[in-house]
Coordinates of C-alpha atoms in Angstrom, one line a residue:
Chain P
E5 CA 19.4 24.6 23.9
V6 CA 17.3 21.5 23.6
E7 CA 13.6 22.1 23.4
L8 CA 10.8 19.6 23.2
L9 CA 7.2 20.6 22.7
E10 CA 4.2 18.3 22.8
S11 CA 0.8 18.9 21.2
G12 CA -2.4 17.0 20.4
G13 CA -3.7 16.2 23.8
G14 CA -7.2 16.7 25.0
L15 CA -10.4 15.0 26.1
V16 CA -11.5 11.8 24.4
Q17 CA -14.1 9.1 25.1
P18 CA -13.2 5.6 26.0
G19 CA -12.5 3.6 22.9
G20 CA -11.5 6.7 21.0
S21 CA -8.2 7.8 19.4
L22 CA -5.8 10.6 19.7
R23 CA -2.4 11.5 18.1
L24 CA 0.2 13.2 20.1
S25 CA 3.1 15.1 18.4
C26 CA 6.4 16.2 19.7
V27 CA 8.7 18.7 17.9
G28 CA 12.4 18.9 18.9
S29 CA 14.9 21.6 18.4
G30 CA 18.4 22.5 19.5
F31 CA 19.9 19.1 18.7
T32 CA 20.3 16.7 15.7
F33 CA 16.9 15.1 16.1
G34 CA 17.5 12.0 14.0
S35 CA 20.6 11.0 15.9
Y36 CA 18.7 10.4 19.2
V37 CA 16.5 7.8 20.6
M38 CA 13.2 9.3 21.7
S39 CA 10.5 8.2 24.1
W40 CA 7.1 8.9 25.6
V41 CA 6.6 8.7 29.4
R42 CA 3.3 9.4 31.1
Q43 CA 2.2 10.3 34.6
A44 CA -1.3 9.7 35.8
P45 CA -2.8 12.3 38.1
G46 CA -1.1 12.2 41.5
K47 CA 1.0 9.2 40.5
G48 CA 4.5 8.3 39.5
L49 CA 6.2 8.1 36.1
E50 CA 5.5 5.3 33.7
W51 CA 7.4 4.6 30.5
V52 CA 5.2 4.2 27.5
S53 CA 7.2 3.7 24.3
T54 CA 10.7 4.3 22.8
L55 CA 11.8 4.7 19.2
S56 CA 15.3 4.4 17.8
G57 CA 16.9 7.4 15.9
S58 CA 16.2 5.8 12.5
G59 CA 12.7 4.7 13.5
S60 CA 13.4 1.1 12.8
S61 CA 13.3 -0.2 16.3
K62 CA 10.2 0.3 18.5
Y63 CA 9.5 -0.7 22.0
Y64 CA 6.2 -0.6 24.0
A65 CA 5.1 -1.1 27.5
D66 CA 2.8 -4.0 27.9
S67 CA 0.0 -1.7 29.0
V68 CA -0.2 0.0 25.6
K69 CA 1.1 -2.7 23.2
G70 CA -1.3 -3.2 20.3
R71 CA -3.1 0.0 21.0
F72 CA -0.4 2.7 20.7
A73 CA 2.0 3.3 17.8
I74 CA 5.1 5.4 17.9
S75 CA 6.7 6.9 14.8
R76 CA 8.9 9.8 13.8
D77 CA 9.7 12.1 10.8
N78 CA 13.3 13.1 11.1
S79 CA 13.0 15.6 8.2
R80 CA 10.5 17.6 10.3
N81 CA 12.1 16.9 13.8
M82 CA 8.8 15.3 14.8
M83 CA 7.8 12.3 16.9
Y84 CA 4.3 11.0 17.2
L85 CA 2.2 8.7 19.4
Q86 CA -0.9 7.3 17.8
M87 CA -3.2 6.2 20.6
S88 CA -6.2 4.0 19.9
S89 CA -8.7 2.0 21.9
L90 CA -8.1 4.5 24.7
R91 CA -9.1 3.5 28.2
V92 CA -9.8 5.6 31.3
E93 CA -6.5 4.4 32.8
D94 CA -4.7 6.0 29.9
T95 CA -5.5 9.4 31.5
A96 CA -2.2 11.1 32.2
I97 CA 0.2 13.8 31.3
Y98 CA 2.3 12.6 28.4
Y99 CA 5.9 13.7 28.2
C100 CA 8.1 13.5 25.2
A101 CA 11.7 12.7 26.3
K102 CA 15.1 12.6 24.6
A103 CA 17.6 9.9 25.4
I104 CA 21.0 10.6 26.8
G105 CA 23.6 8.7 24.9
M106 CA 23.1 5.7 22.6
G107 CA 22.3 3.0 25.0
L108 CA 19.0 1.1 25.1
P109 CA 16.9 1.2 27.1
P110 CA 17.6 4.9 27.6
S111 CA 17.6 7.4 30.4
F112 CA 16.2 10.8 29.5
D113 CA 18.2 14.1 29.7
S114 CA 15.5 16.4 28.2
W115 CA 11.8 16.5 28.6
G116 CA 8.9 18.4 27.1
Q117 CA 6.5 20.3 29.3
G118 CA 3.9 17.6 29.0
I119 CA 0.5 17.4 27.4
P120 CA -2.6 16.2 29.2
V121 CA -4.8 13.4 27.9
T122 CA -8.1 12.7 29.5
V123 CA -10.1 9.7 28.7
S124 CA -13.7 10.0 30.0
S125 CA -17.3 9.7 28.9
Chain S
E14 CA 9.9 -6.7 35.1
I15 CA 12.4 -5.1 37.5
V16 CA 10.7 -3.4 40.5
L17 CA 12.4 -0.4 42.0
T18 CA 11.6 0.3 45.7
Q19 CA 12.4 3.8 47.0
S20 CA 12.8 4.7 50.6
P21 CA 11.7 6.5 52.6
A22 CA 8.4 7.6 51.0
T23 CA 8.8 11.0 52.5
L24 CA 11.8 12.7 54.0
S25 CA 11.3 15.8 56.2
L26 CA 14.4 17.9 56.5
S27 CA 15.5 21.5 56.9
P28 CA 17.6 23.6 54.5
G29 CA 21.3 22.9 55.0
E30 CA 20.7 19.3 56.1
R31 CA 22.0 16.2 54.3
A32 CA 19.4 14.1 52.4
T33 CA 20.0 10.4 51.7
L34 CA 17.5 8.7 49.3
S35 CA 17.6 5.0 48.6
C36 CA 16.5 2.9 45.6
R37 CA 16.6 -0.9 45.7
A38 CA 16.1 -3.0 42.6
S39 CA 14.4 -6.4 42.6
Q40 CA 17.3 -7.9 40.6
T41 CA 20.8 -6.7 39.7
I42 CA 20.9 -3.8 37.3
A43 CA 24.7 -3.2 37.3
H44 CA 25.1 0.6 37.2
F45 CA 22.1 1.3 34.9
L46 CA 20.3 3.7 37.2
A47 CA 19.2 7.3 36.9
W48 CA 17.8 9.8 39.3
Y49 CA 15.2 12.5 38.4
Q50 CA 13.8 15.5 40.3
Q51 CA 10.3 16.7 39.8
K52 CA 8.7 19.8 41.2
P53 CA 4.9 20.4 41.1
G54 CA 3.6 21.2 37.7
Q55 CA 7.0 20.6 36.0
A56 CA 8.5 17.9 33.9
P57 CA 11.1 15.7 35.6
R58 CA 14.8 16.8 35.4
L59 CA 17.7 14.4 35.1
L60 CA 20.1 14.6 38.0
V61 CA 22.3 11.5 37.8
Y62 CA 22.7 8.8 35.1
D63 CA 24.4 5.4 35.2
A64 CA 24.4 5.5 39.0
S65 CA 27.1 8.2 39.6
N66 CA 27.3 10.6 36.6
R67 CA 25.9 14.0 37.2
A68 CA 23.9 15.4 34.3
T69 CA 24.9 18.7 32.6
G70 CA 24.3 21.7 34.8
I71 CA 23.5 19.7 38.0
P72 CA 25.1 21.2 41.1
A73 CA 27.8 19.3 42.9
R74 CA 25.7 18.9 46.0
F75 CA 23.9 16.1 44.2
S76 CA 25.7 12.8 44.0
G77 CA 24.8 9.2 43.2
S78 CA 26.3 5.9 44.2
G79 CA 25.7 2.2 44.2
S80 CA 25.7 -0.8 41.9
G81 CA 23.9 -4.1 41.6
T82 CA 20.7 -3.7 43.5
D83 CA 21.3 -0.9 46.0
F84 CA 21.6 2.8 45.0
T85 CA 21.8 6.1 46.9
L86 CA 21.2 9.7 45.9
T87 CA 22.7 12.2 48.3
I88 CA 22.1 15.9 48.5
S89 CA 24.9 17.2 50.7
S90 CA 23.3 20.4 51.9
L91 CA 19.6 21.0 51.0
E92 CA 18.8 24.3 49.3
P93 CA 15.2 25.6 49.3
E94 CA 14.8 24.7 45.7
D95 CA 15.7 21.0 46.4
F96 CA 12.3 20.3 48.0
A97 CA 10.7 18.1 45.4
V98 CA 9.9 14.5 44.5
Y99 CA 12.8 12.3 43.4
Y100 CA 12.4 9.2 41.2
C101 CA 14.9 6.5 40.3
Q102 CA 14.8 4.7 36.9
Q103 CA 16.5 1.6 35.7
R104 CA 17.6 1.0 32.1
S105 CA 19.2 -2.4 32.5
M106 CA 16.4 -4.2 30.7
W107 CA 13.0 -3.7 29.1
P108 CA 10.7 -2.5 30.3
Q109 CA 12.6 0.4 31.8
T110 CA 10.9 1.1 35.1
F111 CA 10.7 3.9 37.7
G112 CA 10.5 3.8 41.4
Q113 CA 7.4 5.2 43.2
G114 CA 9.2 8.3 44.3
T115 CA 10.6 9.9 47.5
R116 CA 9.1 13.3 48.5
V117 CA 11.6 15.6 50.2
D118 CA 9.6 18.0 52.4
I119 CA 10.6 21.0 54.5

């Protein structure tokens, strides 16, 4: 059974930084495209970033480009999202998501339970 | 950026009824559309991918159709556990985008 578990969220001041982690199990982690998707309180889903299985190809939403950095360590079945210059509007639940198939952009067949990030002074 | 418009915003139905949810893309996306279900406090769950392929473990009462710009998710007979918010998502081009959601209420 595929499992994804996020960690690292919390409260941070505007302009601050935070690193989210996602550990995967139940599948060959390095063979799959992985992504981060977020959901602001009471709002819909917003794609944030996607990383190829090898880690060589990275994609970002315009809203986070230049501030967020996605990476992975396939030896540890881990994916990361380094978030810098955080803004109030980055407040959301952040989900780690696994791609279905090899196509890009991906759809997501497995999701973590989500981790809240609050940016507030 | 491709904009996905879902309608209606809210659908009020009873168990056993048929639900028809619509998703319209601002430009053609071939068959690259997925549908997700989200219940309060839970992560989204993939129902249908590439317009008409049911995801693993999804009951047969869920079906997807459409291509180009117009897509439909049909729930043939609503079960109590189907009352939730449904999102469509396009993966035709970057950035992949989601619709604003349709809430299916009792």
